[in-house]
Tab-separated table of C-alpha atoms in Angstrom:
chain	number	residue	atom	x	y	z
A	7	MET	CA	185.499	112.509	-13.965
A	8	ALA	CA	184.440	116.062	-13.141
A	9	ILE	CA	185.046	117.602	-16.593
A	10	LYS	CA	185.008	115.311	-19.594
A	11	ILE	CA	186.453	116.254	-22.977
A	12	LEU	CA	183.903	115.061	-25.495
A	13	PRO	CA	184.891	112.934	-28.479
A	14	GLU	CA	183.480	114.009	-31.836
A	15	ASN	CA	180.582	111.541	-31.715
A	16	GLU	CA	179.295	112.992	-28.423
A	17	ILE	CA	179.613	116.711	-29.186
A	18	LYS	CA	176.345	116.907	-31.159
A	19	GLN	CA	174.441	115.166	-28.359
A	20	VAL	CA	175.040	118.084	-25.957
A	21	ALA	CA	175.271	120.888	-28.508
A	22	ASN	CA	171.753	122.115	-27.820
A	23	SER	CA	172.015	122.085	-24.018
A	24	TYR	CA	173.054	125.426	-22.527
A	25	GLN	CA	175.977	125.306	-20.139
A	26	GLN	CA	178.645	127.801	-19.205
A	27	PRO	CA	181.845	126.531	-20.858
A	28	PRO	CA	183.525	124.242	-18.307
A	29	LEU	CA	186.796	124.256	-20.236
A	30	LEU	CA	188.562	126.978	-22.209
A	31	PHE	CA	191.511	126.379	-24.532
A	32	THR	CA	194.203	128.969	-25.025
A	33	ASN	CA	194.534	131.062	-28.159
A	34	VAL	CA	198.096	130.168	-29.082
A	35	LYS	CA	198.370	133.099	-31.478
A	36	ASN	CA	198.363	135.724	-28.742
A	37	LEU	CA	199.238	133.788	-25.581
A	38	TYR	CA	202.967	134.536	-25.468
A	39	GLU	CA	202.760	138.001	-26.975
A	40	ARG	CA	200.205	139.073	-24.362
A	41	ARG	CA	202.219	137.490	-21.537
A	42	ALA	CA	205.476	139.131	-22.581
A	43	LYS	CA	203.844	142.544	-22.784
A	44	ARG	CA	202.211	142.155	-19.391
A	45	LEU	CA	205.485	141.049	-17.806
A	46	ARG	CA	207.310	144.086	-19.200
A	47	ASP	CA	204.568	146.403	-17.991
A	48	LEU	CA	204.695	144.874	-14.508
A	49	ALA	CA	208.501	145.089	-14.473
A	50	LYS	CA	208.395	148.890	-14.411
A	51	ASP	CA	209.480	150.039	-10.933
A	52	HIS	CA	209.281	146.447	-9.633
A	53	PRO	CA	211.976	145.288	-7.144
A	54	PHE	CA	212.480	142.143	-9.243
A	55	ALA	CA	212.283	143.897	-12.606
A	56	ASN	CA	215.229	141.933	-14.003
A	57	TYR	CA	213.524	138.610	-13.387
A	58	LEU	CA	210.222	139.776	-14.859
A	59	GLU	CA	212.154	140.915	-17.940
A	60	PHE	CA	213.805	137.492	-18.097
A	61	ALA	CA	210.383	135.829	-17.972
A	62	ALA	CA	209.248	138.133	-20.778
A	63	ASN	CA	212.262	137.041	-22.834
A	64	ILE	CA	211.263	133.405	-22.316
A	65	ALA	CA	207.708	134.131	-23.480
A	66	GLU	CA	208.999	135.924	-26.579
A	67	ALA	CA	211.328	133.017	-27.346
A	68	GLN	CA	208.381	130.616	-27.015
A	69	LEU	CA	206.426	132.724	-29.499
A	70	LEU	CA	209.324	132.717	-31.978
A	71	ILE	CA	209.690	128.934	-31.740
A	72	LEU	CA	205.935	128.478	-32.135
A	73	GLN	CA	206.021	130.490	-35.356
A	74	GLU	CA	209.150	128.907	-36.827
A	75	ASN	CA	208.825	125.290	-35.678
A	76	PRO	CA	205.179	124.340	-35.088
A	77	LEU	CA	204.444	120.940	-33.626
A	78	ILE	CA	204.246	118.063	-36.056
A	79	LYS	CA	200.698	116.718	-35.924
A	80	PRO	CA	200.670	113.913	-33.333
A	81	GLU	CA	198.852	110.609	-33.336
A	82	ILE	CA	196.341	110.845	-30.481
A	83	ASP	CA	194.368	107.914	-29.091
A	84	PHE	CA	190.935	109.432	-28.524
A	85	SER	CA	189.713	106.262	-26.833
A	86	GLU	CA	191.611	107.490	-23.782
A	87	ILE	CA	189.476	109.555	-21.406
A	88	GLN	CA	192.360	112.004	-20.988
A	89	PRO	CA	194.523	111.503	-24.065
A	90	LEU	CA	197.036	114.234	-23.071
A	91	ASN	CA	197.411	113.184	-19.432
A	92	ILE	CA	201.029	113.767	-18.367
A	93	LYS	CA	201.142	110.288	-16.817
A	94	ASN	CA	200.219	108.494	-20.047
A	95	TRP	CA	201.185	110.678	-22.998
A	96	GLN	CA	204.313	109.510	-24.816
A	97	ARG	CA	206.284	112.653	-25.586
A	98	SER	CA	208.014	113.057	-28.916
A	99	SER	CA	211.553	114.406	-29.090
A	100	GLN	CA	210.267	117.715	-30.456
A	101	TRP	CA	210.024	119.169	-26.955
A	102	ARG	CA	213.809	118.732	-26.671
A	103	ASP	CA	214.224	120.591	-29.965
A	104	TYR	CA	212.200	123.401	-28.413
A	105	LEU	CA	214.488	123.375	-25.392
A	106	ALA	CA	217.619	123.569	-27.532
A	107	THR	CA	216.253	126.516	-29.513
A	108	LEU	CA	215.059	128.248	-26.356
A	109	LEU	CA	218.503	127.971	-24.774
A	110	CYS	CA	220.096	129.343	-27.937
A	111	GLU	CA	217.734	132.322	-27.980
A	112	ILE	CA	218.314	133.200	-24.329
A	113	ARG	CA	222.102	132.713	-24.476
A	114	SER	CA	222.656	136.046	-26.233
A	115	ILE	CA	221.142	137.986	-23.311
A	116	ALA	CA	222.110	135.709	-20.431
A	117	ASN	CA	224.234	136.741	-17.471
A	118	GLU	CA	227.142	134.662	-16.200
A	119	GLN	CA	225.061	132.563	-13.818
A	120	MET	CA	222.430	131.882	-16.465
A	121	LEU	CA	225.118	130.916	-18.967
A	122	GLY	CA	226.249	128.204	-16.567
A	123	THR	CA	222.724	126.776	-16.488
A	124	ILE	CA	222.433	126.929	-20.271
A	125	ASP	CA	225.811	125.212	-20.729
A	126	SER	CA	224.793	122.459	-18.328
A	127	LEU	CA	221.510	121.799	-20.123
A	128	GLU	CA	223.124	121.863	-23.546
A	129	LYS	CA	225.643	119.235	-22.413
A	130	ALA	CA	222.968	116.995	-20.874
A	131	SER	CA	222.128	113.787	-22.737
A	132	SER	CA	218.682	113.085	-24.143
A	133	SER	CA	218.060	110.535	-21.404
A	134	GLU	CA	219.024	113.050	-18.722
A	135	LEU	CA	216.668	115.657	-20.168
A	136	GLU	CA	213.837	113.130	-20.332
A	137	GLN	CA	214.485	112.189	-16.717
A	138	PHE	CA	214.353	115.861	-15.702
A	139	ALA	CA	211.065	116.217	-17.577
A	140	ASN	CA	209.593	113.136	-15.898
A	141	GLN	CA	210.571	114.417	-12.469
A	142	LEU	CA	209.090	117.867	-13.041
A	143	LEU	CA	205.829	116.489	-14.424
A	144	ALA	CA	205.595	114.186	-11.393
A	145	GLN	CA	206.090	117.242	-9.107
A	146	ASP	CA	209.403	115.809	-7.930
A	147	TYR	CA	211.039	119.220	-7.784
A	148	ALA	CA	213.808	118.254	-5.355
A	149	HIS	CA	215.821	116.501	-8.077
A	150	VAL	CA	215.768	119.302	-10.666
A	151	SER	CA	217.359	122.630	-9.777
A	152	SER	CA	214.982	125.564	-10.175
A	153	ASP	CA	217.243	127.346	-12.693
A	154	LYS	CA	217.090	124.333	-15.036
A	155	ALA	CA	213.411	123.696	-14.328
A	156	VAL	CA	212.360	127.062	-15.771
A	157	PHE	CA	213.840	126.251	-19.196
A	158	ILE	CA	212.682	122.634	-19.252
A	159	TRP	CA	209.135	123.564	-18.246
A	160	ALA	CA	208.990	126.337	-20.855
A	161	ALA	CA	209.820	123.794	-23.573
A	162	LEU	CA	207.374	121.210	-22.214
A	163	SER	CA	204.627	123.805	-21.926
A	164	LEU	CA	205.152	125.007	-25.498
A	165	TYR	CA	204.856	121.371	-26.599
A	166	TRP	CA	201.670	120.702	-24.577
A	167	VAL	CA	200.003	123.958	-25.596
A	168	GLN	CA	200.192	122.838	-29.209
A	169	LEU	CA	198.978	119.326	-28.385
A	170	THR	CA	195.735	120.814	-27.070
A	171	GLN	CA	194.986	122.227	-30.513
A	172	TYR	CA	194.572	118.678	-31.862
A	173	ILE	CA	191.839	117.485	-29.492
A	174	PRO	CA	188.110	118.358	-29.617
A	175	HIS	CA	187.437	121.723	-27.992
A	176	SER	CA	184.198	120.688	-26.380
A	177	ALA	CA	183.661	119.455	-22.854
A	178	HIS	CA	180.897	118.584	-20.412
A	179	GLN	CA	180.992	119.118	-16.650
A	180	GLU	CA	179.762	116.003	-14.862
A	181	SER	CA	180.528	117.108	-11.307
A	182	SER	CA	181.754	120.120	-9.344
A	183	GLU	CA	184.061	117.929	-7.253
A	184	GLY	CA	187.622	116.843	-7.910
A	185	LEU	CA	188.659	119.810	-10.045
A	186	HIS	CA	192.034	120.309	-8.416
A	187	HIS	CA	194.017	119.409	-11.548
A	188	CYS	CA	193.716	120.312	-15.224
A	189	PRO	CA	191.121	118.138	-17.003
A	190	VAL	CA	193.296	118.154	-20.121
A	191	CYS	CA	196.747	117.189	-18.844
A	192	GLN	CA	196.293	116.757	-15.063
A	193	SER	CA	198.842	119.411	-14.123
A	194	VAL	CA	198.334	121.819	-11.231
A	195	PRO	CA	197.063	125.367	-11.807
A	196	VAL	CA	199.113	128.564	-11.741
A	197	SER	CA	196.327	130.747	-10.398
A	198	SER	CA	192.629	131.360	-10.906
A	199	VAL	CA	191.026	134.168	-12.894
A	200	ILE	CA	187.624	135.754	-12.315
A	201	HIS	CA	186.494	136.487	-15.863
A	202	PHE	CA	184.458	139.282	-17.301
A	203	GLY	CA	182.764	139.410	-20.692
A	204	ALA	CA	181.149	136.195	-21.948
A	205	GLU	CA	182.110	134.349	-18.749
A	206	GLN	CA	181.286	137.271	-16.441
A	207	GLY	CA	181.942	136.459	-12.787
A	208	LEU	CA	183.026	132.859	-13.395
A	209	ARG	CA	186.244	131.539	-11.916
A	210	TYR	CA	188.630	129.556	-14.086
A	211	LEU	CA	191.816	127.861	-12.943
A	212	HIS	CA	194.694	128.334	-15.376
A	213	CYS	CA	196.877	125.280	-16.101
A	214	SER	CA	200.604	125.654	-15.452
A	215	LEU	CA	201.493	123.333	-18.348
A	216	CYS	CA	199.004	123.277	-21.239
A	217	GLU	CA	197.566	126.751	-20.481
A	218	SER	CA	193.949	125.529	-20.605
A	219	GLU	CA	191.416	126.911	-18.112
A	220	TRP	CA	188.673	125.057	-16.271
A	221	ASN	CA	185.689	126.336	-14.357
A	222	VAL	CA	185.540	125.936	-10.574
A	223	VAL	CA	182.799	127.549	-8.511
A	224	ARG	CA	183.828	130.464	-6.329
A	225	ALA	CA	183.992	130.399	-2.514
A	226	LYS	CA	185.352	126.874	-2.560
A	227	CYS	CA	188.887	125.664	-1.902
A	228	THR	CA	190.522	124.667	-5.171
A	229	ASN	CA	192.700	122.181	-3.321
A	230	CYS	CA	190.299	120.309	-1.015
A	231	ASP	CA	186.773	121.454	-2.037
A	232	GLN	CA	185.676	122.725	1.410
A	233	SER	CA	184.068	126.159	1.696
A	234	LYS	CA	183.888	126.890	5.443
A	235	GLU	CA	187.346	128.225	6.283
A	236	LEU	CA	188.260	130.422	3.326
A	237	GLU	CA	189.928	133.785	3.743
A	238	TYR	CA	191.095	136.353	1.206
A	239	TRP	CA	194.317	138.319	1.487
A	240	LEU	CA	195.844	141.245	-0.396
A	241	LEU	CA	198.835	143.513	0.014
A	242	ASP	CA	197.581	146.706	-1.594
A	243	SER	CA	194.247	148.541	-1.616
A	244	GLU	CA	190.808	146.974	-1.928
A	245	GLN	CA	191.051	147.738	-5.628
A	246	SER	CA	193.938	145.317	-6.073
A	247	ALA	CA	193.390	142.861	-8.923
A	248	VAL	CA	195.392	140.122	-7.170
A	249	ARG	CA	194.356	138.343	-3.989
A	250	ALA	CA	195.175	135.058	-2.304
A	251	GLU	CA	192.483	132.601	-1.271
A	252	SER	CA	193.582	130.575	1.744
A	253	CYS	CA	191.980	127.474	3.202
A	254	GLY	CA	192.032	126.831	6.937
A	255	GLU	CA	191.221	123.162	6.381
A	256	CYS	CA	194.131	122.082	4.164
A	257	HIS	CA	196.327	125.147	4.860
A	258	SER	CA	196.910	125.877	1.201
A	259	TYR	CA	196.403	128.996	-0.896
A	260	LEU	CA	196.090	130.017	-4.524
A	261	LYS	CA	196.028	133.468	-6.111
A	262	ILE	CA	192.846	134.904	-7.632
A	263	LEU	CA	193.065	137.528	-10.382
A	264	TYR	CA	190.098	139.820	-11.054
A	265	GLN	CA	189.644	140.990	-14.634
A	266	GLU	CA	186.971	143.478	-13.569
A	267	LYS	CA	189.604	145.339	-11.532
A	268	ASP	CA	192.258	145.110	-14.240
A	269	PRO	CA	191.310	143.732	-17.681
A	270	TYR	CA	194.972	143.118	-18.491
A	271	VAL	CA	195.710	140.650	-15.686
A	272	GLU	CA	197.486	137.533	-16.945
A	273	ALA	CA	197.548	134.235	-15.055
A	274	VAL	CA	201.319	133.694	-15.063
A	275	ALA	CA	202.596	137.275	-15.206
A	276	ASP	CA	200.482	138.734	-12.405
A	277	ASP	CA	201.019	135.695	-10.216
A	278	LEU	CA	204.781	136.078	-10.633
A	279	ALA	CA	204.789	139.840	-10.047
A	280	SER	CA	202.841	139.445	-6.788
A	281	ILE	CA	205.575	137.320	-5.201
A	282	PHE	CA	205.513	139.419	-2.019
A	283	LEU	CA	202.008	138.107	-1.396
A	284	ASP	CA	203.432	134.578	-1.603
A	285	ILE	CA	205.996	135.495	1.034
A	286	GLU	CA	203.257	136.821	3.314
A	287	MET	CA	201.132	133.699	2.848
A	288	GLU	CA	204.023	131.383	3.652
A	289	GLU	CA	204.809	133.401	6.767
A	290	LYS	CA	201.193	132.854	7.833
A	291	GLY	CA	201.702	129.086	7.501
A	292	PHE	CA	199.971	128.460	4.167
A	293	ALA	CA	201.504	126.365	1.386
A	294	ARG	CA	201.030	127.209	-2.264
A	295	SER	CA	198.836	124.610	-4.017
A	296	GLY	CA	199.712	125.731	-7.544
A	297	LEU	CA	202.869	126.197	-9.593
A	298	ASN	CA	204.206	129.223	-11.412
A	299	PRO	CA	206.475	128.140	-14.301
A	300	PHE	CA	209.029	130.755	-13.223
A	301	ILE	CA	209.076	129.867	-9.502
A	302	PHE	CA	209.840	126.245	-8.704
A	303	PRO	CA	209.935	124.885	-5.139
A	304	THR	CA	213.349	123.896	-3.898
A	305	GLU	CA	211.944	120.755	-2.284
């Protein structure tokens, strides 16, 4: 395992050894508030302003649910190397409660098309919703329409974000290889962020599900580990805070956000707002290796 989450009995053993933090956990208190604000700021004069505003509404609904219905403390088996791995973790029904509340919150501002999606999800049985969740977590996007996937993922993510608060927040990097998926839940990243401040110049991939971040060295493909055929693309000036890193070996790409160029960049919001860069990359023959929770593949 490249990054290992340390159980309590191992934390003290490495406490005195200096290492840049290999794993960062989200601050749930300001995650959604910061995201919603960034989305609304980016929506100004944006061609897809309505969708960015919709994403901001989702983030604000997530924050409201977090405050009013926090996750009931789960029973976690810490003997598991990755106790919150999406393949092994047994979800409680609380994520479906989150979905129901989320749909209710968005209904009041939904357009006609969105109301159809909300009605369909509200009529779905528990088993159908669990099947949708299983398919999305397994990256089987073809069997869940993208309009439904956005709501389901938002509820699942809110659930997983809170799960991460109940595991030890200490980790040790054992290798620089095999860091393509989140060490906490094994989901794919949204984008990567070049930090400033305490982690100046370090690159962290941001998880699309549990919102954790893990360190991956720069100038290295985040999808296949090679470093010989990397190129960097941008649509605007050299001062742009958003670029795409493409790999000529595996023909994938992932966005990189630079905090030094814009301290307010946000992993999900800025990735979503730079959708025209995605279009350019796909036209060049590169496939996106990550997942934005507001843009699901159709197949």
